[in-house]
Amino acid sequence: MAISFDLSGKAALVTGANTGIGQAIAVALAEAGADVAVAGRSEPAETLERLAKTGRKTLNIRADLSSIEPVDRIVAEATAGLGRIDILVNNAGIIRRADLADFTEEDWDAVVDTNLKTLFFLSQAAARHMMAQGSGKIINIASLLSFQGGIRVPSYAAAKSGVAGVTKAMANELAPQGVQVNAIAPGYIQTNNTAALQADETRNRQIVERIPTGRWGRAEDIAGAAVFLASPAADYVTGQVLAVDGGWLAR
Ligand code: NAP
């Protein structure tokens, strides 16, 4: 049997797809054949335009993921609109930077709630549907800070380390139900999330010097790993955190 990366007939739900990595993943999944629902708090005009060019069915779900309040509605809207959910990409995320001594409870809660708590409860809601269906792929967007501590981002490091843990926890429980759960840990990618680092001349130089590939990543650099993990080619891959980082962690 030929190895298949084809997503024809599959339905995907991608959070935070109006910009950056989420947009690149949503478009790549559609180009690989999937119908795609996007869920986020901002109007994803550019993403919808790019998705329309793929000819796949698309759906726009508006939801603020800073709390778990909308998770059941998101899954209900996606299944009603696309008929099913085969692939969930938990991409929406935020970052807050401050010195340890000044770090606030608000900066802690906002990041942990969006990046970890909502990720788990949206996965739970989608998993109920996938378990009934007997198949599914959940792909969480982790970070290098799932492995490292970073600088001035303690709530982000905590949340993304939690994403690695909960990816494995969900993978163990869902594997017998035909659902694979994996994470992608992007390296330093040029998006809104890293605008402050790119603008800081010293940090920018230090970062590029440490990346063996010698450049920042582009959002599109993450999309291939997402298509792979969403595809039948990855049916025996579960509980993994795949770094896509230009070699950063190898150094
Ligand atoms: P981005 O362009 O800022 O994308 C973040 C996305 O999450 C946006 O669509 C944003 O929507 C959405 N989002 C944030 N809070 C939300 C909320 N409360 N409700 C709904 N949507 C919300 O940055 P990005 O780099 O592509 O980030 C995507 C993911 O990759 C994040 O999980 C991030 O932690 C992770 N990541 C990024 C890097 C990197 O180097 N860039 C590295 C490792 C991991 P709005 O536009 O409305 O804010």
Tab-separated table of C-alpha atoms and ligand atoms in Angstrom:
chain	number	residue	atom	x	y	z
A	1	MET	CA	0.000	0.000	0.000
A	2	ALA	CA	1.390	3.430	-0.952
A	3	ILE	CA	2.176	5.768	1.929
A	4	SER	CA	-0.485	8.504	1.998
A	5	PHE	CA	-0.169	12.156	2.908
A	6	ASP	CA	-3.537	12.809	1.238
A	7	LEU	CA	-6.172	14.494	3.419
A	8	SER	CA	-9.052	14.289	0.921
A	9	GLY	CA	-12.362	13.636	2.673
A	10	LYS	CA	-10.975	14.777	6.040
A	11	ALA	CA	-12.221	17.742	8.069
A	12	ALA	CA	-9.831	19.875	10.110
A	13	LEU	CA	-10.338	22.463	12.852
A	14	VAL	CA	-7.481	24.950	13.387
A	15	THR	CA	-7.446	27.541	16.189
A	16	GLY	CA	-5.829	30.973	15.852
A	17	ALA	CA	-5.532	30.728	12.084
A	18	ASN	CA	-5.890	34.403	11.158
A	19	THR	CA	-2.101	34.944	11.157
A	20	GLY	CA	1.263	33.209	11.420
A	21	ILE	CA	1.706	29.503	11.994
A	22	GLY	CA	-2.033	28.774	12.270
A	23	GLN	CA	-2.712	30.378	8.898
A	24	ALA	CA	0.111	28.432	7.229
A	25	ILE	CA	-1.143	25.159	8.726
A	26	ALA	CA	-4.790	25.793	7.761
A	27	VAL	CA	-3.826	26.538	4.146
A	28	ALA	CA	-1.474	23.532	3.948
A	29	LEU	CA	-4.139	21.152	5.296
A	30	ALA	CA	-6.596	22.464	2.679
A	31	GLU	CA	-3.972	22.124	-0.064
A	32	ALA	CA	-3.506	18.511	1.070
A	33	GLY	CA	-7.246	17.957	0.538
A	34	ALA	CA	-8.951	18.677	3.872
A	35	ASP	CA	-12.006	20.837	4.465
A	36	VAL	CA	-10.995	23.393	7.100
A	37	ALA	CA	-12.786	25.212	9.923
A	38	VAL	CA	-10.877	28.021	11.599
A	39	ALA	CA	-11.692	29.221	15.124
A	40	GLY	CA	-10.424	32.465	16.605
A	41	ARG	CA	-11.282	35.864	18.027
A	42	SER	CA	-10.240	38.049	15.047
A	43	GLU	CA	-11.701	38.121	11.534
A	44	PRO	CA	-9.428	35.801	9.494
A	45	ALA	CA	-10.012	37.618	6.200
A	46	GLU	CA	-6.646	36.799	4.600
A	47	THR	CA	-6.829	33.143	5.676
A	48	LEU	CA	-10.360	32.730	4.273
A	49	GLU	CA	-9.184	34.271	0.993
A	50	ARG	CA	-6.265	31.824	0.785
A	51	LEU	CA	-8.477	28.876	1.779
A	52	ALA	CA	-11.041	29.790	-0.896
A	53	LYS	CA	-8.321	29.416	-3.555
A	54	THR	CA	-7.834	25.757	-2.547
A	55	GLY	CA	-11.429	24.922	-3.506
A	56	ARG	CA	-12.021	23.129	-0.213
A	57	LYS	CA	-15.039	23.735	2.023
A	58	THR	CA	-14.241	26.263	4.763
A	59	LEU	CA	-15.939	27.490	7.913
A	60	ASN	CA	-15.240	30.518	10.097
A	61	ILE	CA	-16.011	30.120	13.822
A	62	ARG	CA	-15.603	33.177	16.013
A	63	ALA	CA	-14.486	32.367	19.548
A	64	ASP	CA	-12.329	33.840	22.291
A	65	LEU	CA	-10.110	31.022	23.541
A	66	SER	CA	-8.916	32.817	26.667
A	67	SER	CA	-11.439	30.678	28.557
A	68	ILE	CA	-12.950	27.235	27.981
A	69	GLU	CA	-16.457	28.687	27.668
A	70	PRO	CA	-16.707	28.285	23.844
A	71	VAL	CA	-15.157	24.820	23.417
A	72	ASP	CA	-18.370	22.776	23.125
A	73	ARG	CA	-19.898	25.340	20.746
A	74	ILE	CA	-16.767	25.264	18.548
A	75	VAL	CA	-16.916	21.482	18.194
A	76	ALA	CA	-20.690	21.603	17.589
A	77	GLU	CA	-20.310	24.285	14.882
A	78	ALA	CA	-17.418	22.469	13.200
A	79	THR	CA	-19.209	19.107	13.120
A	80	ALA	CA	-22.445	20.743	11.945
A	81	GLY	CA	-20.639	22.712	9.216
A	82	LEU	CA	-18.158	20.103	7.970
A	83	GLY	CA	-19.945	16.910	9.025
A	84	ARG	CA	-17.069	15.659	11.191
A	85	ILE	CA	-13.726	16.552	12.763
A	86	ASP	CA	-10.789	14.348	11.830
A	87	ILE	CA	-7.993	16.766	12.676
A	88	LEU	CA	-7.735	19.318	15.496
A	89	VAL	CA	-4.796	21.740	15.508
A	90	ASN	CA	-4.505	23.604	18.816
A	91	ASN	CA	-2.457	26.556	17.620
A	92	ALA	CA	-3.879	29.692	19.320
A	93	GLY	CA	-1.445	31.061	21.855
A	94	ILE	CA	-0.069	34.166	23.495
A	95	ILE	CA	3.147	35.181	25.242
A	96	ARG	CA	3.866	37.705	28.023
A	97	ARG	CA	7.383	38.964	28.757
A	98	ALA	CA	8.512	40.477	32.072
A	99	ASP	CA	11.314	40.126	34.607
A	100	LEU	CA	10.646	37.450	37.208
A	101	ALA	CA	10.406	39.987	40.046
A	102	ASP	CA	7.702	41.934	38.195
A	103	PHE	CA	5.720	39.026	36.746
A	104	THR	CA	2.008	39.465	37.504
A	105	GLU	CA	-0.745	36.986	38.273
A	106	GLU	CA	-2.606	38.325	35.228
A	107	ASP	CA	0.369	37.501	32.969
A	108	TRP	CA	0.476	34.043	34.518
A	109	ASP	CA	-3.238	33.252	34.206
A	110	ALA	CA	-3.740	34.710	30.720
A	111	VAL	CA	-0.967	32.587	29.188
A	112	VAL	CA	-1.690	29.363	31.081
A	113	ASP	CA	-5.440	29.630	30.422
A	114	THR	CA	-5.132	30.243	26.667
A	115	ASN	CA	-2.088	28.095	25.879
A	116	LEU	CA	-2.777	25.113	28.149
A	117	LYS	CA	-6.232	25.013	29.772
A	118	THR	CA	-8.233	25.783	26.629
A	119	LEU	CA	-5.986	23.456	24.598
A	120	PHE	CA	-6.868	20.562	26.911
A	121	PHE	CA	-10.613	21.215	27.117
A	122	LEU	CA	-11.009	21.826	23.380
A	123	SER	CA	-9.106	18.572	22.813
A	124	GLN	CA	-11.435	16.836	25.256
A	125	ALA	CA	-14.516	18.110	23.393
A	126	ALA	CA	-13.065	17.083	20.012
A	127	ALA	CA	-11.828	13.757	21.402
A	128	ARG	CA	-15.330	12.749	22.477
A	129	HIS	CA	-16.363	13.122	18.835
A	130	MET	CA	-13.201	11.372	17.515
A	131	MET	CA	-13.592	8.452	19.950
A	132	ALA	CA	-17.150	7.875	18.731
A	133	GLN	CA	-15.829	8.013	15.161
A	134	GLY	CA	-12.950	5.650	15.986
A	135	SER	CA	-10.276	7.890	14.459
A	136	GLY	CA	-8.729	11.326	14.754
A	137	LYS	CA	-5.561	13.372	14.964
A	138	ILE	CA	-4.872	16.044	17.556
A	139	ILE	CA	-1.859	18.276	16.898
A	140	ASN	CA	-0.774	20.707	19.601
A	141	ILE	CA	1.546	23.607	18.926
A	142	ALA	CA	4.184	23.409	21.631
A	143	SER	CA	7.470	25.369	21.655
A	144	LEU	CA	11.200	25.092	22.271
A	145	LEU	CA	10.087	26.206	25.739
A	146	SER	CA	8.469	22.785	26.119
A	147	PHE	CA	12.142	21.729	26.566
A	148	GLN	CA	13.903	24.906	27.721
A	149	GLY	CA	13.205	27.745	30.162
A	150	GLY	CA	13.596	30.776	27.902
A	151	ILE	CA	14.210	34.309	29.109
A	152	ARG	CA	11.582	36.459	30.907
A	153	VAL	CA	8.664	34.196	29.870
A	154	PRO	CA	7.933	31.952	32.889
A	155	SER	CA	4.193	31.469	32.283
A	156	TYR	CA	4.866	30.638	28.621
A	157	ALA	CA	7.554	28.077	29.565
A	158	ALA	CA	5.184	26.561	32.143
A	159	ALA	CA	2.272	26.395	29.707
A	160	LYS	CA	4.303	24.981	26.814
A	161	SER	CA	6.001	22.401	29.085
A	162	GLY	CA	2.456	21.514	30.136
A	163	VAL	CA	1.474	21.146	26.481
A	164	ALA	CA	4.218	18.510	26.053
A	165	GLY	CA	2.967	16.659	29.124
A	166	VAL	CA	-0.695	16.760	28.254
A	167	THR	CA	0.096	15.676	24.674
A	168	LYS	CA	1.600	12.459	26.040
A	169	ALA	CA	-1.184	12.013	28.609
A	170	MET	CA	-3.891	12.339	25.949
A	171	ALA	CA	-1.935	10.126	23.525
A	172	ASN	CA	-1.795	7.268	26.033
A	173	GLU	CA	-5.508	7.329	26.720
A	174	LEU	CA	-6.707	7.886	23.159
A	175	ALA	CA	-4.386	5.482	21.283
A	176	PRO	CA	-6.682	2.457	21.784
A	177	GLN	CA	-9.555	4.550	20.379
A	178	GLY	CA	-7.705	5.181	17.096
A	179	VAL	CA	-6.839	8.800	17.944
A	180	GLN	CA	-3.234	10.011	17.715
A	181	VAL	CA	-2.060	13.025	19.692
A	182	ASN	CA	1.224	14.760	18.872
A	183	ALA	CA	2.792	18.185	19.204
A	184	ILE	CA	4.995	20.339	17.022
A	185	ALA	CA	7.609	22.484	18.743
A	186	PRO	CA	8.400	25.355	16.371
A	187	GLY	CA	11.777	27.033	16.660
A	188	TYR	CA	12.134	30.786	16.184
A	189	ILE	CA	9.516	31.672	13.576
A	190	GLN	CA	8.899	35.130	12.101
A	191	THR	CA	5.356	35.942	13.320
A	192	ASN	CA	3.598	38.484	15.578
A	193	ASN	CA	4.523	36.271	18.548
A	194	THR	CA	8.231	37.029	18.045
A	195	ALA	CA	7.983	40.627	16.764
A	196	ALA	CA	9.686	42.001	19.904
A	197	LEU	CA	12.628	39.596	19.539
A	198	GLN	CA	13.048	40.339	15.839
A	199	ALA	CA	13.084	44.077	16.606
A	200	ASP	CA	15.742	43.706	19.341
A	201	GLU	CA	19.037	43.871	17.407
A	202	THR	CA	21.107	42.057	20.034
A	203	ARG	CA	18.620	39.240	20.693
A	204	ASN	CA	17.972	38.892	16.957
A	205	ARG	CA	21.695	38.409	16.256
A	206	GLN	CA	22.144	35.982	19.174
A	207	ILE	CA	19.185	33.903	17.980
A	208	VAL	CA	20.280	33.635	14.343
A	209	GLU	CA	23.880	32.826	15.383
A	210	ARG	CA	22.611	29.839	17.410
A	211	ILE	CA	20.399	28.350	14.690
A	212	PRO	CA	22.436	25.846	12.621
A	213	THR	CA	20.272	26.596	9.562
A	214	GLY	CA	21.332	30.246	9.949
A	215	ARG	CA	17.943	31.921	9.584
A	216	TRP	CA	14.623	32.489	11.343
A	217	GLY	CA	11.897	30.003	10.438
A	218	ARG	CA	8.905	30.948	8.322
A	219	ALA	CA	5.337	29.957	9.241
A	220	GLU	CA	5.331	27.692	6.164
A	221	ASP	CA	8.274	25.758	7.638
A	222	ILE	CA	5.873	24.347	10.253
A	223	ALA	CA	3.128	23.339	7.820
A	224	GLY	CA	4.770	20.201	6.410
A	225	ALA	CA	5.059	18.626	9.853
A	226	ALA	CA	1.375	19.391	10.478
A	227	VAL	CA	0.301	17.740	7.200
A	228	PHE	CA	2.434	14.704	8.038
A	229	LEU	CA	1.013	14.338	11.562
A	230	ALA	CA	-2.543	14.820	10.220
A	231	SER	CA	-2.113	12.181	7.518
A	232	PRO	CA	-2.461	8.378	7.406
A	233	ALA	CA	1.353	8.278	7.062
A	234	ALA	CA	1.517	9.120	10.790
A	235	ASP	CA	-1.035	6.559	12.022
A	236	TYR	CA	1.624	4.847	14.204
A	237	VAL	CA	3.081	8.133	15.528
A	238	THR	CA	1.618	9.272	18.844
A	239	GLY	CA	2.740	11.063	21.998
A	240	GLN	CA	5.598	12.831	20.221
A	241	VAL	CA	6.778	16.423	20.398
A	242	LEU	CA	8.418	17.086	17.025
A	243	ALA	CA	10.822	20.033	16.998
A	244	VAL	CA	10.885	21.988	13.725
A	245	ASP	CA	13.607	24.433	14.649
A	246	GLY	CA	16.356	24.650	12.022
A	247	GLY	CA	18.535	22.536	14.338
A	248	TRP	CA	18.334	24.756	17.479
A	249	LEU	CA	17.863	21.889	19.942
A	250	ALA	CA	20.532	19.756	18.294
A	251	ARG	CA	23.174	22.314	19.148
B	1	NAP	P1	0.542	34.811	16.078
B	1	NAP	O1	0.638	35.225	14.653
B	1	NAP	O2	0.449	35.826	17.153
B	1	NAP	O3	-0.670	33.787	16.179
B	1	NAP	C1	-1.346	33.512	17.377
B	1	NAP	C2	-2.765	33.180	17.046
B	1	NAP	O4	-3.462	32.829	18.256
B	1	NAP	C3	-3.508	34.372	16.435
B	1	NAP	O5	-4.408	33.902	15.480
B	1	NAP	C4	-4.253	34.907	17.651
B	1	NAP	O6	-5.383	35.678	17.338
B	1	NAP	C5	-4.640	33.600	18.317
B	1	NAP	N1	-5.093	33.850	19.687
B	1	NAP	C6	-4.393	34.326	20.718
B	1	NAP	N2	-5.186	34.470	21.799
B	1	NAP	C7	-6.425	34.077	21.414
B	1	NAP	C8	-7.681	34.005	22.065
B	1	NAP	N3	-7.849	34.385	23.339
B	1	NAP	N4	-8.748	33.568	21.378
B	1	NAP	C9	-8.628	33.200	20.076
B	1	NAP	N5	-7.462	33.253	19.392
B	1	NAP	C10	-6.372	33.683	20.068
B	1	NAP	O7	1.824	33.959	16.472
B	1	NAP	P2	2.338	32.522	16.010
B	1	NAP	O8	3.798	32.548	16.218
B	1	NAP	O9	1.803	32.130	14.690
B	1	NAP	O10	1.731	31.598	17.157
B	1	NAP	C11	1.005	30.415	16.907
B	1	NAP	C12	1.396	29.366	17.936
B	1	NAP	O11	2.756	29.013	17.747
B	1	NAP	C13	1.277	29.815	19.396
B	1	NAP	O12	0.768	28.767	20.179
B	1	NAP	C14	2.703	30.117	19.763
B	1	NAP	O13	2.935	30.011	21.131
B	1	NAP	C15	3.415	29.036	18.991
B	1	NAP	N6	4.837	29.226	18.776
B	1	NAP	C16	5.321	30.259	18.059
B	1	NAP	C17	6.693	30.375	17.876
B	1	NAP	C18	7.326	31.485	17.081
B	1	NAP	O14	8.550	31.578	17.057
B	1	NAP	N7	6.580	32.327	16.409
B	1	NAP	C19	7.554	29.448	18.446
B	1	NAP	C20	7.027	28.401	19.188
B	1	NAP	C21	5.666	28.294	19.342
B	1	NAP	P3	-5.299	37.315	17.357
B	1	NAP	O15	-4.668	37.692	16.063
B	1	NAP	O16	-6.718	37.709	17.497
B	1	NAP	O17	-4.439	37.689	18.535
